[in-house]
Coordinates of C-alpha atoms and ligand atoms in Angstrom, one line a residue:
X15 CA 108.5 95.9 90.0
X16 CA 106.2 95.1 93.1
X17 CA 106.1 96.3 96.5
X18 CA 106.9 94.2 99.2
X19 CA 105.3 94.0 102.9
X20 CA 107.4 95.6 105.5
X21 CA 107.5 93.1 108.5
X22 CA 106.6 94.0 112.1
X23 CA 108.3 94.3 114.7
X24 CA 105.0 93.8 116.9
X25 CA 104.1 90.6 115.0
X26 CA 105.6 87.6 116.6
X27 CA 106.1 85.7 113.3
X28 CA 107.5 89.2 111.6
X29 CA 109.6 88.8 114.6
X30 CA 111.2 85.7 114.3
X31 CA 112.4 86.7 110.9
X32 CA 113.9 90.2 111.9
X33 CA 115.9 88.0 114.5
X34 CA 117.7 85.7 111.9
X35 CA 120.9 86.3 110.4
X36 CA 120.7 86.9 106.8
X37 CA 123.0 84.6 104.2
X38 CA 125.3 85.6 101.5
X39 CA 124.4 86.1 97.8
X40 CA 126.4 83.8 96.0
X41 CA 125.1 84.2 92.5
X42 CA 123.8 87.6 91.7
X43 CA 121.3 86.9 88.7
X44 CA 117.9 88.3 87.6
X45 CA 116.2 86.9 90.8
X46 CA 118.2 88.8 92.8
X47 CA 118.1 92.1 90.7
X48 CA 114.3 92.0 91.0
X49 CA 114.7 91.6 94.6
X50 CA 116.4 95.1 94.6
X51 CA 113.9 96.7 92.3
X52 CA 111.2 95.9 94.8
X53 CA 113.1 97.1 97.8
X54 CA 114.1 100.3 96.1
X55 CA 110.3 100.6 95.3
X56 CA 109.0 99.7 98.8
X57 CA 112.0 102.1 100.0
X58 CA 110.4 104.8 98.0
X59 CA 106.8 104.3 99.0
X60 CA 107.5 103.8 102.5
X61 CA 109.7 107.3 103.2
X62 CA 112.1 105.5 104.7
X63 CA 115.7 106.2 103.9
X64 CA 117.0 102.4 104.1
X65 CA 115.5 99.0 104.1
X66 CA 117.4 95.8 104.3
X67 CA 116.1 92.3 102.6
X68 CA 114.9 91.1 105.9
X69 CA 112.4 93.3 106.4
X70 CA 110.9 92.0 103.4
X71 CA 111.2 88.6 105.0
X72 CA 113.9 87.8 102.1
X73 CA 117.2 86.7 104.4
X74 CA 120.0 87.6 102.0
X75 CA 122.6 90.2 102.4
X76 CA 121.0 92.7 100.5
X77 CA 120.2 96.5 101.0
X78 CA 119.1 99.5 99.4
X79 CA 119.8 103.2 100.9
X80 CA 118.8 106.6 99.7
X81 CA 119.5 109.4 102.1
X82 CA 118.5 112.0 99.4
X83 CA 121.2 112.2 97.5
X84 CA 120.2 108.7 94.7
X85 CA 119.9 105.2 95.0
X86 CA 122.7 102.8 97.0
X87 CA 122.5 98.9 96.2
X88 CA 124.5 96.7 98.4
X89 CA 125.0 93.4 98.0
X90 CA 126.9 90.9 100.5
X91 CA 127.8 95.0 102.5
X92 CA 130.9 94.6 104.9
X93 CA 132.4 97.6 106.6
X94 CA 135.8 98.0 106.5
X95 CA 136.4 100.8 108.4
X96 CA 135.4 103.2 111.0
X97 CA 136.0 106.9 112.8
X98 CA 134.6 109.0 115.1
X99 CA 131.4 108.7 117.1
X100 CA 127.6 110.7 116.5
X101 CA 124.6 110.4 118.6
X102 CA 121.3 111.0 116.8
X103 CA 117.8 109.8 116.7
X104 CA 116.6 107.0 114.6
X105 CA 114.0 105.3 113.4
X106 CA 113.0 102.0 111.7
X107 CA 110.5 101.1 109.1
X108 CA 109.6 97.6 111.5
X109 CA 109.3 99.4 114.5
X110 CA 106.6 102.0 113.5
X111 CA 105.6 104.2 116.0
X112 CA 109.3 105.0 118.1
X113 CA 112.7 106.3 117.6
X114 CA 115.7 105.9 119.6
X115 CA 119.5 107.9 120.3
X116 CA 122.0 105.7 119.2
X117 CA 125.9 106.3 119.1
X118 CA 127.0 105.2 115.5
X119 CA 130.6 105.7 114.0
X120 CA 130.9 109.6 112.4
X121 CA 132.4 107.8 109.5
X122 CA 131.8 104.4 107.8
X123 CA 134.0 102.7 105.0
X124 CA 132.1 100.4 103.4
X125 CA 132.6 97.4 100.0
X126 CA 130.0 95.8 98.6
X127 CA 128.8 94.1 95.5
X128 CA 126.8 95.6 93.0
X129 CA 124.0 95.1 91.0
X130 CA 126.5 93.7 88.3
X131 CA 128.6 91.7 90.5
X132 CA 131.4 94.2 90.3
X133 CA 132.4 95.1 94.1
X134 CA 132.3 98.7 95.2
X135 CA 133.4 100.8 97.7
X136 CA 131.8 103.6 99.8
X137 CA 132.2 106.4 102.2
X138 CA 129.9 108.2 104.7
X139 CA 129.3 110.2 107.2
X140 CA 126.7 111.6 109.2
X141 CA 123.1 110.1 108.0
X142 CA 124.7 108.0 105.4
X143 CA 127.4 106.2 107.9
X144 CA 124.3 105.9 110.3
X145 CA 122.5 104.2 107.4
X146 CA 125.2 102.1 106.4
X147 CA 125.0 100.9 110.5
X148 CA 121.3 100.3 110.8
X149 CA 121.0 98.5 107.6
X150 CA 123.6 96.3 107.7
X151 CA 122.8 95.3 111.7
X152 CA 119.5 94.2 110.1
X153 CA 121.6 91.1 108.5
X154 CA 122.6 89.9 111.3
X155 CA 119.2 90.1 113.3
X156 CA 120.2 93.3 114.8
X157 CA 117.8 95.9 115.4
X158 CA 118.5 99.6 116.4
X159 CA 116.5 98.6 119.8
X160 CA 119.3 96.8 121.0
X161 CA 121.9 99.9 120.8
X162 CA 119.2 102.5 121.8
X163 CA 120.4 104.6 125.0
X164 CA 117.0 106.2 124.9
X165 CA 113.9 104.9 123.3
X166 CA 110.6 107.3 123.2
X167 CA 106.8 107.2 121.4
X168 CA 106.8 109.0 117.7
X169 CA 108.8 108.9 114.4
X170 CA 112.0 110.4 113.9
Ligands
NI444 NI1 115.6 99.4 110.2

């Protein structure tokens, strides 16, 4: 396992990258299962509670979560479903420095594949449907930024 750099926000080359839209994993082999070893690992050192492969400057549908309560590996993540509506502060581990309110669903449905290939379903609320949001934004260039109502100086 290795840690990976966290890209910038402030760097315009970090930038660029953040932007793009991230493909599809179409085979899921031992490249790819290193790939979430080393996010889980930066994940980890970093505090954060989610990191998407882009931030790693990897553009691939990939994402790993842990709000706390273990380790979530999504691969290729669509949501499905949503409810309800919660306004909360959040951060992100390439903008360093702020945090923002954004409105996210209460409740997120979510499928995936996992590390095996084998597709998987999840529910969340609260943190975890906010997570599920904010990471999976990130694959398609979309930063928390963009939905803020209110952005402000200091980490969440
Ligand atoms: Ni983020």
């Amino acid at each position: 396992m290795a840690l990976r750099n966290i890209l910038n926000l402030n760097d315009a080359m970090d930038a660029e990258i953040l932007r793009k839209k991230s493909r599809p994993v179409e085979k899921i082999d031992e490249r790819i299962r290193t790939i979430l070893d080393d996010m889980a690992e930066t994940l980890y050192d970093s505090g954060g509670v989610g990191l998407a492969a882009p931030q790693v400057g990897i553009l691939r549908r990939i994402v790993v979560i842990d709000i706390g309560e273990g380790l979530i590996e999504l691969i290729n993540p669509e949501i499905l479903e949503t409810e309800g509506v919660q306004e909360d502060a959040e951060g992100c581990l390439s903008i360093p420095g702020k945090s923002g309110n954004v409105a996210r669903p209460e409740r997120v449905k979510l499928k995936a594949l996992n590390r095996n290939g084998e597709e998987v379903t999840y529910e969340g609320t609260g943190l975890l449907a906010r997570a599920f949001c904010h990471e999976t934004d990130h694959l398609d260039g979309i930063l928390y930024i963009d939905k803020a109502t209110e952005i402000w100086e200091g980490e969440e």
